[in-house]
Amino acid sequence: MTSTNKGSQVGGHRNEVDQQKLGPAMVITAGLILGMRTISWDATHSDGLSSIEWEKEVEHSVRVAKRVLTFLTTRYPDLFQSKKVPWYVANDDDSPR
């Protein structure tokens, strides 16, 4: 139903996963995946050198962590902090003529 009043009216709120709060979860998840994948590697001590294999593992771990968090936030959003997002009722200005 459209309204003749000026301005948008809030029709209600829906809960959505607060994406800004997922940063720490992303870092922890990527770190756990990286640790599990590299636990059998020999310990090396090289302050000045960067291993290409290591960089590839870090990138792969972040990709896997993104996929895991995307799956969890889509299927099980109640596991994460949520925020109330308003949805608006259309008014006469929003309707096509």
mmCIF file of C-alpha atoms in Angstrom:
data_model
loop_
_atom_site.group_PDB
_atom_site.id
_atom_site.type_symbol
_atom_site.label_atom_id
_atom_site.label_comp_id
_atom_site.label_asym_id
_atom_site.label_seq_id
_atom_site.Cartn_x
_atom_site.Cartn_y
_atom_site.Cartn_z
ATOM 1 C CA MET A 1 0.000 0.000 0.000
ATOM 2 C CA THR A 2 1.407 3.411 -0.894
ATOM 3 C CA SER A 3 1.200 6.486 1.257
ATOM 4 C CA THR A 4 0.423 10.080 0.317
ATOM 5 C CA ASN A 5 2.645 11.379 3.133
ATOM 6 C CA LYS A 6 6.020 12.905 2.279
ATOM 7 C CA GLY A 7 9.154 11.045 3.340
ATOM 8 C CA SER A 8 9.856 7.378 3.775
ATOM 9 C CA GLN A 9 8.116 5.414 6.475
ATOM 10 C CA VAL A 10 9.715 2.489 8.235
ATOM 11 C CA GLY A 11 7.571 -0.577 7.718
ATOM 12 C CA GLY A 12 9.588 -2.743 10.102
ATOM 13 C CA HIS A 13 13.009 -4.156 10.794
ATOM 14 C CA ARG A 14 14.797 -7.314 9.717
ATOM 15 C CA ASN A 15 17.821 -8.904 11.344
ATOM 16 C CA GLU A 16 20.966 -9.191 9.221
ATOM 17 C CA VAL A 17 24.436 -10.421 10.086
ATOM 18 C CA ASP A 18 26.591 -7.454 11.012
ATOM 19 C CA GLN A 19 29.300 -7.832 8.345
ATOM 20 C CA GLN A 20 31.537 -5.204 9.997
ATOM 21 C CA LYS A 21 31.884 -7.414 13.079
ATOM 22 C CA LEU A 22 33.195 -10.394 11.076
ATOM 23 C CA GLY A 23 36.774 -9.112 10.841
ATOM 24 C CA PRO A 24 38.067 -10.878 13.974
ATOM 25 C CA ALA A 25 36.249 -14.088 13.013
ATOM 26 C CA MET A 26 37.865 -13.915 9.576
ATOM 27 C CA VAL A 27 41.363 -13.521 11.027
ATOM 28 C CA ILE A 28 40.857 -16.356 13.517
ATOM 29 C CA THR A 29 39.378 -18.686 10.894
ATOM 30 C CA ALA A 30 42.165 -17.986 8.403
ATOM 31 C CA GLY A 31 44.778 -18.494 11.129
ATOM 32 C CA LEU A 32 43.302 -21.831 12.165
ATOM 33 C CA ILE A 33 43.161 -23.060 8.576
ATOM 34 C CA LEU A 34 46.724 -21.897 7.954
ATOM 35 C CA GLY A 35 47.909 -23.623 11.106
ATOM 36 C CA MET A 36 46.219 -26.898 10.200
ATOM 37 C CA ARG A 37 47.646 -26.853 6.685
ATOM 38 C CA THR A 38 51.216 -26.015 7.713
ATOM 39 C CA ILE A 39 51.578 -27.951 10.982
ATOM 40 C CA SER A 40 53.742 -30.606 9.359
ATOM 41 C CA TRP A 41 56.151 -28.098 7.784
ATOM 42 C CA ASP A 42 59.691 -27.952 9.114
ATOM 43 C CA ALA A 43 60.445 -24.909 11.229
ATOM 44 C CA THR A 44 62.663 -22.434 9.410
ATOM 45 C CA HIS A 45 64.264 -19.269 10.648
ATOM 46 C CA SER A 46 64.688 -16.647 7.975
ATOM 47 C CA ASP A 47 63.977 -13.050 8.940
ATOM 48 C CA GLY A 48 64.804 -11.476 5.604
ATOM 49 C CA LEU A 49 63.416 -13.991 3.144
ATOM 50 C CA SER A 50 59.816 -14.518 2.144
ATOM 51 C CA SER A 51 58.771 -17.925 0.938
ATOM 52 C CA ILE A 52 56.468 -18.035 -2.069
ATOM 53 C CA GLU A 53 54.961 -21.250 -0.737
ATOM 54 C CA TRP A 54 54.115 -19.509 2.518
ATOM 55 C CA GLU A 55 52.425 -16.612 0.739
ATOM 56 C CA LYS A 56 50.384 -19.042 -1.355
ATOM 57 C CA GLU A 57 49.289 -20.884 1.782
ATOM 58 C CA VAL A 58 48.233 -17.640 3.466
ATOM 59 C CA GLU A 59 46.213 -16.580 0.413
ATOM 60 C CA HIS A 60 44.614 -20.010 0.155
ATOM 61 C CA SER A 61 43.729 -19.990 3.858
ATOM 62 C CA VAL A 62 42.046 -16.601 3.542
ATOM 63 C CA ARG A 63 40.057 -17.826 0.517
ATOM 64 C CA VAL A 64 38.902 -20.906 2.414
ATOM 65 C CA ALA A 65 38.036 -18.805 5.479
ATOM 66 C CA LYS A 66 35.895 -16.490 3.317
ATOM 67 C CA ARG A 67 34.044 -19.475 1.885
ATOM 68 C CA VAL A 68 33.491 -20.960 5.347
ATOM 69 C CA LEU A 69 32.196 -17.685 6.790
ATOM 70 C CA THR A 70 29.980 -17.081 3.748
ATOM 71 C CA PHE A 71 28.481 -20.548 4.152
ATOM 72 C CA LEU A 72 27.923 -20.079 7.885
ATOM 73 C CA THR A 73 26.440 -16.588 7.640
ATOM 74 C CA THR A 74 24.078 -17.736 4.895
ATOM 75 C CA ARG A 75 22.937 -20.997 6.460
ATOM 76 C CA TYR A 76 23.306 -20.212 10.179
ATOM 77 C CA PRO A 77 23.043 -16.424 10.661
ATOM 78 C CA ASP A 78 22.083 -16.850 14.326
ATOM 79 C CA LEU A 79 25.690 -17.817 15.110
ATOM 80 C CA PHE A 80 26.836 -14.240 14.490
ATOM 81 C CA GLN A 81 26.032 -10.800 15.859
ATOM 82 C CA SER A 82 23.174 -9.234 13.985
ATOM 83 C CA LYS A 83 21.837 -5.747 13.535
ATOM 84 C CA LYS A 84 18.342 -4.493 12.866
ATOM 85 C CA VAL A 85 18.000 -3.018 9.393
ATOM 86 C CA PRO A 86 14.852 -1.014 8.629
ATOM 87 C CA TRP A 87 12.788 -1.690 5.565
ATOM 88 C CA TYR A 88 10.728 1.120 4.129
ATOM 89 C CA VAL A 89 7.206 1.433 2.810
ATOM 90 C CA ALA A 90 7.004 2.906 -0.668
ATOM 91 C CA ASN A 91 5.387 6.337 -0.963
ATOM 92 C CA ASP A 92 4.030 8.223 -3.980
ATOM 93 C CA ASP A 93 7.497 9.520 -4.898
ATOM 94 C CA ASP A 94 8.846 5.951 -5.121
ATOM 95 C CA SER A 95 6.085 4.689 -7.401
ATOM 96 C CA PRO A 96 6.658 4.759 -11.180
ATOM 97 C CA ARG A 97 4.301 6.976 -13.127
#
